CSV table of C-alpha atoms and ligand atoms in Angstrom, one decimal:
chain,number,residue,atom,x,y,z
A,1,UNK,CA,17.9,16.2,-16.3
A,2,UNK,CA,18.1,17.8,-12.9
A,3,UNK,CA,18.7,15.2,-10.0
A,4,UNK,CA,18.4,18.2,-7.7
A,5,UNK,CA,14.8,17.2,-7.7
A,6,UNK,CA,14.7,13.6,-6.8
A,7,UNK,CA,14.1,13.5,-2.7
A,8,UNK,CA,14.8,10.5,-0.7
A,9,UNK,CA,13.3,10.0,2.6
A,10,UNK,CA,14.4,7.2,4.5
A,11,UNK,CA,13.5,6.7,8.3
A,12,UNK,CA,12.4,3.3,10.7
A,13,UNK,CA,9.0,2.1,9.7
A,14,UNK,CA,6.7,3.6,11.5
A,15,UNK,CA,8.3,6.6,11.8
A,16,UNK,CA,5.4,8.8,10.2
A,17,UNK,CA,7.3,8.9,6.5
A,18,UNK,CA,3.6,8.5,4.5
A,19,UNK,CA,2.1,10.9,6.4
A,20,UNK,CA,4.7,13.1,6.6
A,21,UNK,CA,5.1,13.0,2.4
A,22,UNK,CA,1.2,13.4,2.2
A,23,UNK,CA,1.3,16.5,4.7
A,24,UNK,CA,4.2,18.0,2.4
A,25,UNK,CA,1.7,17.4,-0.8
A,26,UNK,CA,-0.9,19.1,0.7
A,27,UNK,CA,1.1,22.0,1.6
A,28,UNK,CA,3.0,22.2,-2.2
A,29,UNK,CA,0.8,20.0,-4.4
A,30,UNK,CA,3.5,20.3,-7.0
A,31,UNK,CA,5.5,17.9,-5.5
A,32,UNK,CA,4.8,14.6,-6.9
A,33,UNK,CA,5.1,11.1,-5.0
A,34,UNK,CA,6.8,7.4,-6.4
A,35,UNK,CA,4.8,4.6,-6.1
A,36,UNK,CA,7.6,1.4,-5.1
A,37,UNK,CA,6.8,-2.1,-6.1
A,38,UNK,CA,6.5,-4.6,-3.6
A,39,UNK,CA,5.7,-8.1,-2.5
A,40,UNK,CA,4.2,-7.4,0.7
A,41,UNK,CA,0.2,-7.5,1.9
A,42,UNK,CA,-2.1,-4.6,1.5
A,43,UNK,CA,-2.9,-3.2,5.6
A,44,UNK,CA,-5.8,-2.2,5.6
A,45,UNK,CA,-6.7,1.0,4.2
A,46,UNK,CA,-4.0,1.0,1.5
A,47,UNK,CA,-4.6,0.5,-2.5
A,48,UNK,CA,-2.5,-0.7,-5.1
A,49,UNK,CA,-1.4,1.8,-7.3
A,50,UNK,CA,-1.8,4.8,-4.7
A,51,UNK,CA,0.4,3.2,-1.6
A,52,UNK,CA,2.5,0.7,-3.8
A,53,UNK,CA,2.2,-1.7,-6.7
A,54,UNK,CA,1.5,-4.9,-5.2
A,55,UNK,CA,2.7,-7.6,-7.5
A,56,UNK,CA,4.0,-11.0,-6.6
A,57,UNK,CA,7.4,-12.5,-5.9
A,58,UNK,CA,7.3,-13.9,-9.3
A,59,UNK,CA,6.3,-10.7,-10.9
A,60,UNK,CA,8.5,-8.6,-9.4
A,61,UNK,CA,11.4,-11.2,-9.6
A,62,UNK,CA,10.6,-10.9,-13.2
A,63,UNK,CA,10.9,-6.9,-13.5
A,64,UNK,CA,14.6,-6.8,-11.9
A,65,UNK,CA,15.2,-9.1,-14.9
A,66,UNK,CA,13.8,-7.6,-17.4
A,67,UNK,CA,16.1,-4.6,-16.0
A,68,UNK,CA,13.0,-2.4,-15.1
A,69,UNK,CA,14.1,-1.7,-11.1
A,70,UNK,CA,16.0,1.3,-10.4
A,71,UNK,CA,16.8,-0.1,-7.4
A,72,UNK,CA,15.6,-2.6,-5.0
A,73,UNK,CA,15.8,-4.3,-1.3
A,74,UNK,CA,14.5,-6.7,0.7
A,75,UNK,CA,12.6,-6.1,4.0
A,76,UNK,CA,11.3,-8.1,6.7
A,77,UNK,CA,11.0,-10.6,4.3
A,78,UNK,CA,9.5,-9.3,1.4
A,79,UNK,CA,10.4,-7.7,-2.1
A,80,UNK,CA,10.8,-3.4,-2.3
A,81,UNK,CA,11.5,-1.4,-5.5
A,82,UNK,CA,11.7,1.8,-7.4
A,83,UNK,CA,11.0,1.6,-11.2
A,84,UNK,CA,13.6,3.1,-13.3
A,85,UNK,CA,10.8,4.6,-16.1
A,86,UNK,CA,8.7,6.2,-13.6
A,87,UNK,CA,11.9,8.2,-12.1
A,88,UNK,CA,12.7,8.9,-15.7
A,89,UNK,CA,9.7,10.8,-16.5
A,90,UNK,CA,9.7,12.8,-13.2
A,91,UNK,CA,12.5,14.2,-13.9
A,92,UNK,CA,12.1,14.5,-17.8
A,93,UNK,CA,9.1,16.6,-16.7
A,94,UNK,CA,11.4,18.7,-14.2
A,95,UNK,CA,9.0,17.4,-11.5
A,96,UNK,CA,10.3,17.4,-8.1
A,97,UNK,CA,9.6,14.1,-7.2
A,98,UNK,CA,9.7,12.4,-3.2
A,99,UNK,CA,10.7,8.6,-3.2
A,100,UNK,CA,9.8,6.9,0.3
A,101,UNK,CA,12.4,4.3,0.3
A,102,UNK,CA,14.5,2.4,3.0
A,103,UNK,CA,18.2,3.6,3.6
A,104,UNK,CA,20.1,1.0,1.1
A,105,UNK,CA,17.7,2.3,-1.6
A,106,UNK,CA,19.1,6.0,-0.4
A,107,UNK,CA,22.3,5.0,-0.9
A,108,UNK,CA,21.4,3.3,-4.1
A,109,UNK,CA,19.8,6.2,-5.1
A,110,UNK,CA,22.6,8.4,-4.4
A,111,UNK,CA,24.8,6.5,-6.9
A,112,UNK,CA,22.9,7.0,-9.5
A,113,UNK,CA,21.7,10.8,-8.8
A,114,UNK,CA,24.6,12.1,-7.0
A,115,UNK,CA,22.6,15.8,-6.3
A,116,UNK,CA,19.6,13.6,-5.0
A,117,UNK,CA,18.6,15.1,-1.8
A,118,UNK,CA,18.4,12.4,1.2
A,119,UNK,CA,16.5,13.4,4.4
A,120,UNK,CA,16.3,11.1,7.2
A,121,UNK,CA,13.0,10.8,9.6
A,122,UNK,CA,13.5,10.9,13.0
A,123,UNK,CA,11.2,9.1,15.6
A,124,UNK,CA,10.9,10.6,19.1
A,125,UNK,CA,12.2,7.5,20.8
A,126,UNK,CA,11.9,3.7,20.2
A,127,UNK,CA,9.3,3.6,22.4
A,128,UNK,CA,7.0,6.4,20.4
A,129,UNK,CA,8.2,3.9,17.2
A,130,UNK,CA,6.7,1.0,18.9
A,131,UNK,CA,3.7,2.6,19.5
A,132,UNK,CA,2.8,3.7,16.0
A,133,UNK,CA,4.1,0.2,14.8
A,134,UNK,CA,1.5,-1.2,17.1
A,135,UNK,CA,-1.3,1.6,16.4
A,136,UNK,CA,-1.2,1.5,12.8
A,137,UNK,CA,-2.4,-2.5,12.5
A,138,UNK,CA,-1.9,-5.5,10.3
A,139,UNK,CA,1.5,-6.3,12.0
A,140,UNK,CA,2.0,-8.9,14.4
A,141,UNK,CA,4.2,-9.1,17.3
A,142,UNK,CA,7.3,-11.0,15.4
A,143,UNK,CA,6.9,-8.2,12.3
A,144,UNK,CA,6.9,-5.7,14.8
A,145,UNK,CA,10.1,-7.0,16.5
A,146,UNK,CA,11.9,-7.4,13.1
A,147,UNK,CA,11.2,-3.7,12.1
A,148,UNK,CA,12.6,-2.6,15.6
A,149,UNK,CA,15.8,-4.4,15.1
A,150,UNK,CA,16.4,-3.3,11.3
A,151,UNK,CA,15.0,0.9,12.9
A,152,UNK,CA,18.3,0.2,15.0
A,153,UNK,CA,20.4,-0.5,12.2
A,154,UNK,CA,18.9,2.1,10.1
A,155,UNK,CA,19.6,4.4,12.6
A,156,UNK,CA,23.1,4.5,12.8
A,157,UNK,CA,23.1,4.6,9.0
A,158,UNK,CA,21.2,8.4,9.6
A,159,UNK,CA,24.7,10.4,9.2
A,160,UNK,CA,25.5,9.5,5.8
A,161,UNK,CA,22.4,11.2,4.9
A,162,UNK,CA,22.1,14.9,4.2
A,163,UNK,CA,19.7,16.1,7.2
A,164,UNK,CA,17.8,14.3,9.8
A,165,UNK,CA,14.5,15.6,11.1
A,166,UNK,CA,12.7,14.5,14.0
A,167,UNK,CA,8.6,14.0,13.6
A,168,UNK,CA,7.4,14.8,16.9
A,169,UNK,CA,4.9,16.8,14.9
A,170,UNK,CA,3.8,15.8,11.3
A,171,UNK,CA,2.8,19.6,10.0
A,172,UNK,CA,6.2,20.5,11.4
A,173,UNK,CA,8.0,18.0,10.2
A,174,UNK,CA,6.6,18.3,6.5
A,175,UNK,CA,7.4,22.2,6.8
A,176,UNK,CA,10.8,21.9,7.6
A,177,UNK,CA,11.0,19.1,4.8
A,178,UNK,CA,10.1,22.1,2.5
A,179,UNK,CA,12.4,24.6,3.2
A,180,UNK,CA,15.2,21.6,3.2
A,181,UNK,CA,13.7,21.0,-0.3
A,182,UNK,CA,13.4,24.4,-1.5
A,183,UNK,CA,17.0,25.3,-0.4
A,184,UNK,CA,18.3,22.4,-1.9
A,185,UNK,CA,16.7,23.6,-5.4
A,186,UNK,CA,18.3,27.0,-5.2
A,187,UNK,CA,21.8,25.7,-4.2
A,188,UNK,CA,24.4,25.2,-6.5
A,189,UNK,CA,25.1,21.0,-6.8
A,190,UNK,CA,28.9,21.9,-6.2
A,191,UNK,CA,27.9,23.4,-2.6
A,192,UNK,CA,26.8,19.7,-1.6
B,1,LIG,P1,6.4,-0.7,4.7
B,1,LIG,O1,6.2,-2.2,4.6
B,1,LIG,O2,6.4,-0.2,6.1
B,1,LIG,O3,5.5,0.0,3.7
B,1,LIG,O4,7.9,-0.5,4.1
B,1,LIG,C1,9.0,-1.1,4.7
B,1,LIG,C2,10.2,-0.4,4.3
B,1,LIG,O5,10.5,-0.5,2.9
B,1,LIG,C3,10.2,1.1,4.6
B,1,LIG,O6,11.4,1.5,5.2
B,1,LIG,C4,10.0,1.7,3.3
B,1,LIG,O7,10.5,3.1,3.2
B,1,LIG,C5,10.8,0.8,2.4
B,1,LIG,N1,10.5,0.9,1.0
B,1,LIG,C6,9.3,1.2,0.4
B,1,LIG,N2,9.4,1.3,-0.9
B,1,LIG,C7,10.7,1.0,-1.2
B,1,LIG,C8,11.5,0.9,-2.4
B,1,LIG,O8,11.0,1.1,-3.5
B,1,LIG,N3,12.8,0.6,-2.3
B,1,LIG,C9,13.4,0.4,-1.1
B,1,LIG,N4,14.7,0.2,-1.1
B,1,LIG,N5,12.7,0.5,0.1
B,1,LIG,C10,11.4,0.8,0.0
């Protein structure tokens, strides 16, 4: 099983990480996406089983029992996760697969799949993150501030991950995420 082809990006919310990962599919629709668990709302516009699985608390409290989570987190108050099968068969398959996770699920990650590659989303400035947190809808004011406070914190958390990328521009963003992702494929694990 190759954990060269696992990707982790990790970034603030609202940093652009779905769009970036659905720009990168378009552009090599061989790269598959995780679907997470989690507890939270649908916003409007997103489906369950295409953005996340929504399940409840008691549901999802129920799958880290039953040992099903690969890893998990909690959020601004709700439930996150990454199932342990559905990694499995990605990588059983030998498909290069991108998980959209928060930075202790990175370093989880990373403990598990040592050769995992972990790149880090860049905003442009807090004040572009606030913005998009604000533009995108179905967050209020207090949600907003939370996520601000934990961007900080994931922030400074950036360097232990293998590249950082600023998304000041989604279609160049997503390209260099390919070439980070390609030459991470070709590399030999002991060079990282
Ligand atoms: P949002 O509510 O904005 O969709 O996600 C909130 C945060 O949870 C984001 O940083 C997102 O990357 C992270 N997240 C989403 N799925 C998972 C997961 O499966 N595990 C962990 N640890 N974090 C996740």
């Amino acid at each position: 099983m190759d954990d060269r082809k696992l990707i982790v990006i990790s970034g603030p919310s609202g940093c652009g990480k779905d769009t970036v990962l659905r720009k990168i599919r378009e552009l090599d629709d061989s790269i598959a996406a995780n679907i997470s668990y989690t507890t939270r709302s649908p916003r409007p516009g997103e489906t369950d089983g295409v953005n996340y699985h929504f399940v409840s608390k008691e549901q999802f409290l129920e799958n880290i029992e039953n040992g099903m989570m690969l890893e998990y987190n909690q959020y601004a108050g709700n439930y996150y996760g990454t199932s342990r099968e559905s990694i499995n068969r990605f990588l059983e398959d030998g498909t290069t697969v991108v998980l959209v996770i928060d930075v202790n699920g990175g370093r989880n990650v990373k403990k598990y799949y040592p050769n995992a590659l972990l790149l880090f989303l860049m905003p442009p400035s807090i004040g572009e993150l606030r913005r998009r947190l604000i533009g995108r809808g179905g967050v209020d004011e207090e949600s907003i501030k939370a996520r601000l406070r934990i961007a900080e914190e994931e922030i400074l958390y950036a360097q232990n991950y293998d590249l950082v990328i600023v998304n000041r521009d989604v279609e160049e963003c997503a390209r260099e995420c390919l070439e980070a992702i390609s030459a991470w494929e070709k590399a030999e694990p002991d060079n990282k």
